[in-house]
Each structure stands twice: as structure tokens, then as C-alpha cells.
PDB file of C-alpha atoms in Angstrom:
ATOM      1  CA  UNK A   1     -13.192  -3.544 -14.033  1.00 71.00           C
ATOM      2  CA  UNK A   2     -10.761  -2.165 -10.937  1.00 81.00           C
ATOM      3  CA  UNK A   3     -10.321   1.091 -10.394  1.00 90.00           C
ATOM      4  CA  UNK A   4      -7.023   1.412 -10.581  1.00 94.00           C
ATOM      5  CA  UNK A   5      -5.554  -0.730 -13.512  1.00 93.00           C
ATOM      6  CA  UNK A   6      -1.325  -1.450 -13.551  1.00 94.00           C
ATOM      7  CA  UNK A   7       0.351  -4.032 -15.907  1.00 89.00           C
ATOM      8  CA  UNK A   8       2.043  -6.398 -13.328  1.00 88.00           C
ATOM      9  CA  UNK A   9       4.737  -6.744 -15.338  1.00 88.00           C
ATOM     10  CA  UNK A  10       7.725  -8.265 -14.782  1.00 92.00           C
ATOM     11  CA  UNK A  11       9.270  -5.570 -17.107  1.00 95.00           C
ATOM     12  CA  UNK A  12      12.988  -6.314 -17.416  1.00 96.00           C
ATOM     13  CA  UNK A  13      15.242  -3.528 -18.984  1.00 97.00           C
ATOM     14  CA  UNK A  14      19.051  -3.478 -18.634  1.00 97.00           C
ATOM     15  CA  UNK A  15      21.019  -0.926 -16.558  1.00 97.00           C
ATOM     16  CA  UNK A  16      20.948   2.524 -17.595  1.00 97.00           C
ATOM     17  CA  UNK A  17      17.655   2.106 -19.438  1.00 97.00           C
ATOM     18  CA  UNK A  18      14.389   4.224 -18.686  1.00 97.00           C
ATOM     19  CA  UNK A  19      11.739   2.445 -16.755  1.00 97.00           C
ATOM     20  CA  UNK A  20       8.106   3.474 -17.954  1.00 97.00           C
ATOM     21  CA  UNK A  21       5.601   2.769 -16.243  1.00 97.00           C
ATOM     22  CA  UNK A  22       1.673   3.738 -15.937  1.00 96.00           C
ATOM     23  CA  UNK A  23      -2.093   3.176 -14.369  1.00 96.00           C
ATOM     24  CA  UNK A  24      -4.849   4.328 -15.689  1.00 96.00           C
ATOM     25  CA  UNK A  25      -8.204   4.856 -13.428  1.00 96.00           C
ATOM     26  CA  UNK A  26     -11.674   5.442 -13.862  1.00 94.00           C
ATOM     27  CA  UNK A  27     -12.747   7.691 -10.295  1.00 93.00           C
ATOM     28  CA  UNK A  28     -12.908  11.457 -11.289  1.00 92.00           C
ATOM     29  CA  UNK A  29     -12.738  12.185  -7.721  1.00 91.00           C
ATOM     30  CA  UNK A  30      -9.289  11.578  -7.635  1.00 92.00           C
ATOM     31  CA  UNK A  31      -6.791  14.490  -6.843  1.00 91.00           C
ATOM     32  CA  UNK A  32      -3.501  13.564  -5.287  1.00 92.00           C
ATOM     33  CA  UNK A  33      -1.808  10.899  -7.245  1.00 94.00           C
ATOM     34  CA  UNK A  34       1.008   8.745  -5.070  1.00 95.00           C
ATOM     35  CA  UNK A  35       3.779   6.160  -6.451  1.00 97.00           C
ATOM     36  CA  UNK A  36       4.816   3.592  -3.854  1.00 97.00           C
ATOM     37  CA  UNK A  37       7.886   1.422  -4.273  1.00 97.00           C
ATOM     38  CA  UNK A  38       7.626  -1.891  -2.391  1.00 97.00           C
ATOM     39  CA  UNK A  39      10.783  -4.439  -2.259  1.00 96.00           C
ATOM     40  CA  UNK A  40      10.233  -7.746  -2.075  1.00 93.00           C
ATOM     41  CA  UNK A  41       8.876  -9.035   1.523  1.00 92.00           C
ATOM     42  CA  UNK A  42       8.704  -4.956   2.361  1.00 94.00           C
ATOM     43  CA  UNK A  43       5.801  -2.565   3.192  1.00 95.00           C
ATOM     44  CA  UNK A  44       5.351  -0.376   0.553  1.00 96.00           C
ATOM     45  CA  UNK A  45       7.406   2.765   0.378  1.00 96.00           C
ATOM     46  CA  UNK A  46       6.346   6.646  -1.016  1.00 95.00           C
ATOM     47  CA  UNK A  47       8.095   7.712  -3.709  1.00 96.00           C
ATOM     48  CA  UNK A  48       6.544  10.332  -4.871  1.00 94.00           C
ATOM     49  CA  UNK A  49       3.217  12.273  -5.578  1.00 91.00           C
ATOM     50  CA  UNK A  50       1.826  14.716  -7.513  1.00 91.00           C
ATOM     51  CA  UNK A  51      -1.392  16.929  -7.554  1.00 88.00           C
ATOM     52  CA  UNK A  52      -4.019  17.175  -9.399  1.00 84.00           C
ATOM     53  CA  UNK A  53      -2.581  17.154 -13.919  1.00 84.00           C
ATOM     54  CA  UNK A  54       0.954  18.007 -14.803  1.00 87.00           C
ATOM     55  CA  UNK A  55       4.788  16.996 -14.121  1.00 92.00           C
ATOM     56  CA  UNK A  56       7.028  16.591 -11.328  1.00 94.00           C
ATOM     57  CA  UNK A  57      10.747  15.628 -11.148  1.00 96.00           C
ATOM     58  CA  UNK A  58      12.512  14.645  -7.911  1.00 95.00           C
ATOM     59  CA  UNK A  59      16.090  13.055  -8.753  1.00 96.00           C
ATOM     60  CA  UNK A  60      16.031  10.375 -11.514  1.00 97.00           C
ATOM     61  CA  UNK A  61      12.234   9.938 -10.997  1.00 97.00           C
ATOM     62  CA  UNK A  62       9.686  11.849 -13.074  1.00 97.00           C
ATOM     63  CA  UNK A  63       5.411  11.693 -12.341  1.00 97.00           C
ATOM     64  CA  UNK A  64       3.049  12.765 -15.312  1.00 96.00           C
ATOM     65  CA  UNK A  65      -0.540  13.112 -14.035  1.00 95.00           C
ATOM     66  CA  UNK A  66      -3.342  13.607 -17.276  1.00 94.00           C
ATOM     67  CA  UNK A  67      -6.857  13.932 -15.563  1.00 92.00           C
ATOM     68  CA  UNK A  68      -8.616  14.423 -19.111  1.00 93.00           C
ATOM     69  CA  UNK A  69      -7.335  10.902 -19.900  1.00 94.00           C
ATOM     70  CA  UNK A  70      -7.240   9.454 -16.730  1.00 95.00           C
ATOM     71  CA  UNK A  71      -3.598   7.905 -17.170  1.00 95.00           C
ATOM     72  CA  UNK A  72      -0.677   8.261 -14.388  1.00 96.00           C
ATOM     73  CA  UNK A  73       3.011   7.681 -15.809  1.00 97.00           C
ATOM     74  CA  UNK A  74       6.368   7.290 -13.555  1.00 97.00           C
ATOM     75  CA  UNK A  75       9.405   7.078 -15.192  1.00 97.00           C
ATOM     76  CA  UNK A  76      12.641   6.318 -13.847  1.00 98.00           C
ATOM     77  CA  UNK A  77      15.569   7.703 -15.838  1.00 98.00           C
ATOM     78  CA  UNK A  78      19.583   5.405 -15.754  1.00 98.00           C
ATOM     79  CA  UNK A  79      17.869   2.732 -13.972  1.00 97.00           C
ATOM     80  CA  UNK A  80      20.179   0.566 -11.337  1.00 97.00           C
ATOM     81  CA  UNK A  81      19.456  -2.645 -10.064  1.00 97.00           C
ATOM     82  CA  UNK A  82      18.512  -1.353  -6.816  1.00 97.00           C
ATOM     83  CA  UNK A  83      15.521   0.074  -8.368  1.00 98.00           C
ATOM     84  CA  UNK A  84      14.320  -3.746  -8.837  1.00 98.00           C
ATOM     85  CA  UNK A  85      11.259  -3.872  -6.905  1.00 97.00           C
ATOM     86  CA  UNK A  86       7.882  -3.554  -7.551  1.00 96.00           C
ATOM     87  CA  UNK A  87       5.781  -0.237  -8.508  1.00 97.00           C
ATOM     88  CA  UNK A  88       2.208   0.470  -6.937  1.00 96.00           C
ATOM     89  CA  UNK A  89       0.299   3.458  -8.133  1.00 96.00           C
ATOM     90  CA  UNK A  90      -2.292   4.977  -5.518  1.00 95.00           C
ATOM     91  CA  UNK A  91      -4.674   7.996  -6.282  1.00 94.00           C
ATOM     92  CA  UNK A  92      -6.503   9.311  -3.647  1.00 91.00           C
ATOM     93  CA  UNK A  93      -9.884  11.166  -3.442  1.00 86.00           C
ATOM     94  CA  UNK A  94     -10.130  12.577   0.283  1.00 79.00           C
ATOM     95  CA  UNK A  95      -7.940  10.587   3.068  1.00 77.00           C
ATOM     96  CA  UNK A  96      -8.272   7.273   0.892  1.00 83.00           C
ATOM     97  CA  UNK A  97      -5.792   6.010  -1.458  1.00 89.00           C
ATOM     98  CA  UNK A  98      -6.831   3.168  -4.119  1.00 92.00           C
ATOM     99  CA  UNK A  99      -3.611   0.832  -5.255  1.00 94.00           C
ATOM    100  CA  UNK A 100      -3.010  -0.107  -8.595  1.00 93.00           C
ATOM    101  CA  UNK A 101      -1.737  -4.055  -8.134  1.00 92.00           C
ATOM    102  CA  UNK A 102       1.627  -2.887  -9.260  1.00 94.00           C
ATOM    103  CA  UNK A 103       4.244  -3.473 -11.992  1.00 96.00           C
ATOM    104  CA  UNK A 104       7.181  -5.443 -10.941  1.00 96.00           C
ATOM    105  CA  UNK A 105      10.286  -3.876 -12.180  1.00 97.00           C
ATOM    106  CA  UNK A 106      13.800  -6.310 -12.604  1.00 97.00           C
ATOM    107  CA  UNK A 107      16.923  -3.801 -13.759  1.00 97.00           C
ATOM    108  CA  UNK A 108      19.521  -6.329 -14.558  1.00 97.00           C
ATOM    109  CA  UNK A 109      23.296  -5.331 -14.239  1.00 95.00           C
TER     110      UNK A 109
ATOM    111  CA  UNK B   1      13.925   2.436  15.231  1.00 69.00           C
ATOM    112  CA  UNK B   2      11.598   0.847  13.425  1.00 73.00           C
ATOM    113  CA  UNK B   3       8.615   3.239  12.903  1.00 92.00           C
ATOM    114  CA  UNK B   4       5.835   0.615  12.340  1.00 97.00           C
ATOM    115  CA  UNK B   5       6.121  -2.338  13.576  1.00 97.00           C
ATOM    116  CA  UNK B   6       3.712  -5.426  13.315  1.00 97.00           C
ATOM    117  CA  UNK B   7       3.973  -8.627  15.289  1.00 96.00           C
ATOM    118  CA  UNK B   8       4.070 -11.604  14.202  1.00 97.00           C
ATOM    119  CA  UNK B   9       5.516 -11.416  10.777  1.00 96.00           C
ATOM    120  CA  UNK B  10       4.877 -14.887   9.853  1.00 97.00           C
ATOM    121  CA  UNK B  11       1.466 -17.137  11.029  1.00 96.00           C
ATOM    122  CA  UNK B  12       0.709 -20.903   9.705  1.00 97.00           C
ATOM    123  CA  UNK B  13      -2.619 -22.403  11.149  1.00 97.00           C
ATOM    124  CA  UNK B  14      -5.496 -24.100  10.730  1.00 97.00           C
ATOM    125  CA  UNK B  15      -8.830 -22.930   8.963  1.00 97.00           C
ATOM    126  CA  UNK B  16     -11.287 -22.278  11.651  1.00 97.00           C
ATOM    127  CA  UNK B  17      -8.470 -20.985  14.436  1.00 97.00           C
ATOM    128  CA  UNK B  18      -8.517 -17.909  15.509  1.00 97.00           C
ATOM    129  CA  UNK B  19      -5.357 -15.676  15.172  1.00 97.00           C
ATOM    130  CA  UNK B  20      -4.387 -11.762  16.356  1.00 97.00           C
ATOM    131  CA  UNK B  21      -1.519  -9.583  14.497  1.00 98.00           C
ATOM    132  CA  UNK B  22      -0.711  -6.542  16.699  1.00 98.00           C
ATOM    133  CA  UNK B  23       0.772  -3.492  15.144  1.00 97.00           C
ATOM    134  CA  UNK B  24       2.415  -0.430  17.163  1.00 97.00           C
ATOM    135  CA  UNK B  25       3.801   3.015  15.897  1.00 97.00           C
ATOM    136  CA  UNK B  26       5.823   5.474  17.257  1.00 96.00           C
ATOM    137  CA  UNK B  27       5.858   8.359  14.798  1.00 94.00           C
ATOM    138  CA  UNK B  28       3.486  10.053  16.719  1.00 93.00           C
ATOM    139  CA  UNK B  29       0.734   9.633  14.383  1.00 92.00           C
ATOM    140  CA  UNK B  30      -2.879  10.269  14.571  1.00 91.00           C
ATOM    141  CA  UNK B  31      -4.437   7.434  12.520  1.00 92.00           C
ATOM    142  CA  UNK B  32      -3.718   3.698  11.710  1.00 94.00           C
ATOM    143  CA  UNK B  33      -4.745   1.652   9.023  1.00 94.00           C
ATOM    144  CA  UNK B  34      -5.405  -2.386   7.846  1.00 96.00           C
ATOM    145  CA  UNK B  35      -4.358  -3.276   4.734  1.00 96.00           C
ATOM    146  CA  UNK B  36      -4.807  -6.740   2.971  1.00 96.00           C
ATOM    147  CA  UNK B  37      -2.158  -7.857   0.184  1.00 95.00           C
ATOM    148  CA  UNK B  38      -3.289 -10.791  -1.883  1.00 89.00           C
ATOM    149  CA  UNK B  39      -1.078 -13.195  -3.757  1.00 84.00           C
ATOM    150  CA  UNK B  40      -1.507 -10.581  -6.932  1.00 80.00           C
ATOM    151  CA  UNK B  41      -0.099  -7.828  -5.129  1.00 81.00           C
ATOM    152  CA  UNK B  42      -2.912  -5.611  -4.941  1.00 88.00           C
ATOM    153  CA  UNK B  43      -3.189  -3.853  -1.448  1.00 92.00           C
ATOM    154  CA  UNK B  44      -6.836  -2.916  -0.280  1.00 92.00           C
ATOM    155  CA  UNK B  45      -7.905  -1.262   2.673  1.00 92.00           C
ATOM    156  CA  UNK B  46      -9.676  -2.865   5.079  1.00 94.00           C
ATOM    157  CA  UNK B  47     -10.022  -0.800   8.394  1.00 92.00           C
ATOM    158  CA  UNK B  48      -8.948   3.048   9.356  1.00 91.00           C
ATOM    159  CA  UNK B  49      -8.262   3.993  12.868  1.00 91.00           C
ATOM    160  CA  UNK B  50      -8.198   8.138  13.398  1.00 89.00           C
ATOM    161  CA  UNK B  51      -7.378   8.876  17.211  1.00 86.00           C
ATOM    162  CA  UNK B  52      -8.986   5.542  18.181  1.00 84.00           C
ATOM    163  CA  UNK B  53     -12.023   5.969  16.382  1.00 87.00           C
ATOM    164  CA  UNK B  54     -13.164   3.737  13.330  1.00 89.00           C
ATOM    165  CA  UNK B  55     -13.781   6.118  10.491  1.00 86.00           C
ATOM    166  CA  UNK B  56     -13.029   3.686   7.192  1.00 82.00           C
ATOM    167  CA  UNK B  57     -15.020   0.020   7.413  1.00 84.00           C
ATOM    168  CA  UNK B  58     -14.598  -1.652   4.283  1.00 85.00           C
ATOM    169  CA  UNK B  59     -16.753  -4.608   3.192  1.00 81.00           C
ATOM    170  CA  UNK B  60     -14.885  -7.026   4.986  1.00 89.00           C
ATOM    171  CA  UNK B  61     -16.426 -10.533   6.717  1.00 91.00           C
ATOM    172  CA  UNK B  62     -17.287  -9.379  10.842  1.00 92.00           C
ATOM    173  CA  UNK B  63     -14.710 -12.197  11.480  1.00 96.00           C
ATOM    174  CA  UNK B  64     -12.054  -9.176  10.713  1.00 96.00           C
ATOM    175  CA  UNK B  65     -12.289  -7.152  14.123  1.00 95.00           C
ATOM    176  CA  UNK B  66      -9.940  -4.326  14.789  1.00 94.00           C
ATOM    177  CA  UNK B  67      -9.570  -2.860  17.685  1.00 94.00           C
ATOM    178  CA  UNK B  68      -7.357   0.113  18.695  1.00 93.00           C
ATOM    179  CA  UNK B  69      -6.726   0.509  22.497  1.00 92.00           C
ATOM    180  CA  UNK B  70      -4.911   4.412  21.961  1.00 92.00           C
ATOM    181  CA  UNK B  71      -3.431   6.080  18.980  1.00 90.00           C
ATOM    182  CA  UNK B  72      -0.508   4.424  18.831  1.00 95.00           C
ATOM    183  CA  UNK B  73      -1.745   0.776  18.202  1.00 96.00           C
ATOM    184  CA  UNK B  74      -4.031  -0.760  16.034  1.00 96.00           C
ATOM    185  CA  UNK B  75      -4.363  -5.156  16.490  1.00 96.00           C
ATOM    186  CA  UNK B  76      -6.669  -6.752  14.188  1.00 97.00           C
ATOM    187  CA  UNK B  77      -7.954 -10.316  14.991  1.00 97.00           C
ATOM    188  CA  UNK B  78      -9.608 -12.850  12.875  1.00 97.00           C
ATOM    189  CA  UNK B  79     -12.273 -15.785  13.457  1.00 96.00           C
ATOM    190  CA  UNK B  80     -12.905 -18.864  12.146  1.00 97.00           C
ATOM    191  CA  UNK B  81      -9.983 -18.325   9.341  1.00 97.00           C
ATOM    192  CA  UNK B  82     -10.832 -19.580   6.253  1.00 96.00           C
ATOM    193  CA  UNK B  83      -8.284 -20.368   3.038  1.00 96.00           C
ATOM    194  CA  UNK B  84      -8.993 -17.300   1.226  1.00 93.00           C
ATOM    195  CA  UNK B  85      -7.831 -15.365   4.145  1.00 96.00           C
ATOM    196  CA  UNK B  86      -4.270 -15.928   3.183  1.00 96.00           C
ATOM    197  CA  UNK B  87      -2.522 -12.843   2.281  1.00 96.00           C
ATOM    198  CA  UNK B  88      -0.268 -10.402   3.675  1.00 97.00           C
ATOM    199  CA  UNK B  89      -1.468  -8.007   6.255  1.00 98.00           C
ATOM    200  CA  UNK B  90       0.341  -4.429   6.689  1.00 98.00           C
ATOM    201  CA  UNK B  91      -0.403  -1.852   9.295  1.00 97.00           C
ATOM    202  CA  UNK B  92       0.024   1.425   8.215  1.00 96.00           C
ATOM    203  CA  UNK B  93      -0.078   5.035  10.194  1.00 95.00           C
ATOM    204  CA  UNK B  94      -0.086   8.569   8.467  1.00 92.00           C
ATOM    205  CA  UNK B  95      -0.626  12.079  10.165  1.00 88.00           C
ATOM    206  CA  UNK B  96      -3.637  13.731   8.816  1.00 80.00           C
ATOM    207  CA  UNK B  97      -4.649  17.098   8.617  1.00 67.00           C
ATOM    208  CA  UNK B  98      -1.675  18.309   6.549  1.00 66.00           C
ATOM    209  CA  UNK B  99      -3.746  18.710   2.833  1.00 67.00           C
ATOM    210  CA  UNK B 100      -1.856  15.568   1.899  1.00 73.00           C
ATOM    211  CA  UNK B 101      -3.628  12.908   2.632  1.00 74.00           C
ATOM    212  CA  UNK B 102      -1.135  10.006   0.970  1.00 72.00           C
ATOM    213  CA  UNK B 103       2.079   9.333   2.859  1.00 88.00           C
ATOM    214  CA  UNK B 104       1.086   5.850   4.621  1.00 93.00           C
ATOM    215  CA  UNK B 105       4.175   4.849   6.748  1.00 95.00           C
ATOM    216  CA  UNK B 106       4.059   0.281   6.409  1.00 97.00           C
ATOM    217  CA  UNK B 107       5.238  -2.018   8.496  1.00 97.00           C
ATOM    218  CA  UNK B 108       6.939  -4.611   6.975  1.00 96.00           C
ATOM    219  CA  UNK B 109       3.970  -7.241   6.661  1.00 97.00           C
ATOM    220  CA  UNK B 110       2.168 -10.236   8.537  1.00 98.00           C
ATOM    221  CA  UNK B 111       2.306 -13.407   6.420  1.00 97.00           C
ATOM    222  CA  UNK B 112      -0.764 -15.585   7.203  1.00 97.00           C
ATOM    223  CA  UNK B 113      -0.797 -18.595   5.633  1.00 97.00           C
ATOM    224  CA  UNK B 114      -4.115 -20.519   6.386  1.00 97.00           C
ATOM    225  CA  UNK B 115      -3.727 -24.556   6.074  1.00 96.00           C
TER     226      UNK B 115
END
């Protein structure tokens, strides 16, 4: 079993839809909880993070963090097609992160 | 200006050649990384470079050898190659010492492709 478990997806949803998406892990030790964005033939991108449990909302873009359960959750609200590209969750204990192998997202016009 | 930048982005060869990537940054940060992307997308750390000094080593063959001539460059080269060591490598930099230990700046990739 990873550590770090994503569905790879492809999850289609039309424009305008929310985009859910999740990882669960198994490390306790983890603290800081990253979302990377990563278009195709690109490095991976931060999106956004949050520490330790609880919420955070930057823009259209919302991170849910539940340590008890050990599930992350990123959803993206009025998806557009530029948000096609693929997901990578990436908690990190100390100075190293752990991927997820990322959900690939298509947002079709 | 591109932030992190890896040469070459593309590499075909023969198993059992040799081959170097070479990454550079100019964001003035203090540590480098080696990342490996397999064909399902998952991205695993293979080397950490803080201030030219190795401080992550992940289980990887000793035909991976970084090496990291000042802060601001981190090459990795690779004997023997072998099939399975087709992937995508990215070079990464972050600052540390912040708290924050998770904004990894990527280069946009090094395709090997091992024939």
C-alpha cells in the first residue's frame, strides 16, 4: 500500500461544475498538506496548502484537511477548461513532501 | 526568466550508455532536489541538495549520482541505463527555513527514454 493514495482519474465534468477531488494517507507524521497542479508536459505547480486539520479558501479553490481520518479534499468551484490538468496531492512531515500519483482532471467547454 | 531550468528536455539512447541532465536555478534558493516521474504519474524523490550538501538519499541504484558544484545547480548523471529508467526527471529548488517546508519551484522536465 503507498502512502499517499489518489484516484488517477480521468474525471471529466462539464464547465461550471465542481471538481472534487481527494487522497487519503496513512503517515501520522504528516503536518503541512500541499496541492500541486501539473499541465501536461509541465513541472508541477503549488496551488495551495494547508496546515495541520481544517479549511482554507483561496479564489475558486477550497482545501479540507481531516487528520482523524487521514483524508485530504480540494475542490474547485465553476470549473473552466483551463483547469484541465492533472492534480497531485503532497503532505509533508519535516522538509519532505510525499505525492499522491494524481487525478487527471478534463473540464470540457 | 525561467526560474528552473533543466537541460536537455528530451534524451533517446541506448541501455547501458551513460547520460547527464543538468539543472540550474536562479531564485536564489538554498536547496535543490531530484525527482523521478514514472509513466503513472507518481513523482518520488530521489536526491536533496541543501547549500551543496546531500541531506535526502533515497533508495536509488549508485548508477544515479548527483552532484551539485554550488547552490545554484544540481546535475544528476546516470550509468549503465537500463529500460526501467525511463521516466521523467524534474529538478526542483525551494528556500528552506521559512516553517513551510512545501513550495518546490519545477523545471519543466527531462524526458529519458531508454531504447
Amino acid at each position: 500500500q503507498k502512502e499517499v493514495e489518489q484516484d488517477p482519474g480521468p474525471l471529466s465534468v462539464p464547465e461550471g461544475a465542481i471538481v472534487s477531488l481527494n487522497c487519503t494517507y496513512s503517515n501520522s507524521a504528516f503536518q503541512y498538506f500541499m496541492w500541486y497542479r501539473q499541465y501536461s508536459r509541465k513541472g508541477p505547480e503549488l496551488l495551495m496548502y494547508t496546515y495541520s486539520s481544517g479549511n482554507k479558501e483561496d479564489g475558486r479553490f477550497t482545501a479540507q484537511v481531516d487528520k482523524s481520518s487521514k483524508y485530504i479534499s480540494l475542490f474547485i468551484r465553476d470549473s473552466q477548461p483551463s483547469d484541465s490538468a492533472t492534480y497531485l496531492c503532497a503532505p509533508a512531515a519535516g522538509n519532505k513532501l510525499t505525492f499522491g500519483g494524481g487525478t487527471r482532471v478534463l473540464v470540457k467547454p | 526568466d525561467t526560474a528552473v531550468s533543466q537541460t536537455p528536455k528530451y534524451l533517446v539512447t541506448q541501455m547501458g550508455n551513460d547520460k547527464s541532465i543538468k539543472c540550474e536555478q536562479n531564485l536564489g534558493h538554498d536547496t535543490m532536489y531530484w525527482y523521478k516521474q514514472d509513466s503513472k504519474k507518481f513523482l518520488k524523490i530521489m536526491f536533496s541538495y541543501n547549500n551543496k550538501e546531500l541531506i535526502i538519499n533515497e533508495t536509488v541504484p549508485n548508477r544515479f549520482s548527483p552532484k551539485s558544484p554550488d547552490k545554484a545547480h544540481l546535475n544528476l548523471h546516470i550509468n549503465s541505463l537500463e529500460l526501467g529508467d525511463s521516466a521523467v526527471y524534474f529538478c526542483a529548488s525551494s528556500l528552506t527555513g521559512t516553517g513551510f517546508p512545501g513550495e518546490l519551484f519545477f523545471g519543466e522536465g527531462s524526458r529519458l527514454t531508454v531504447l
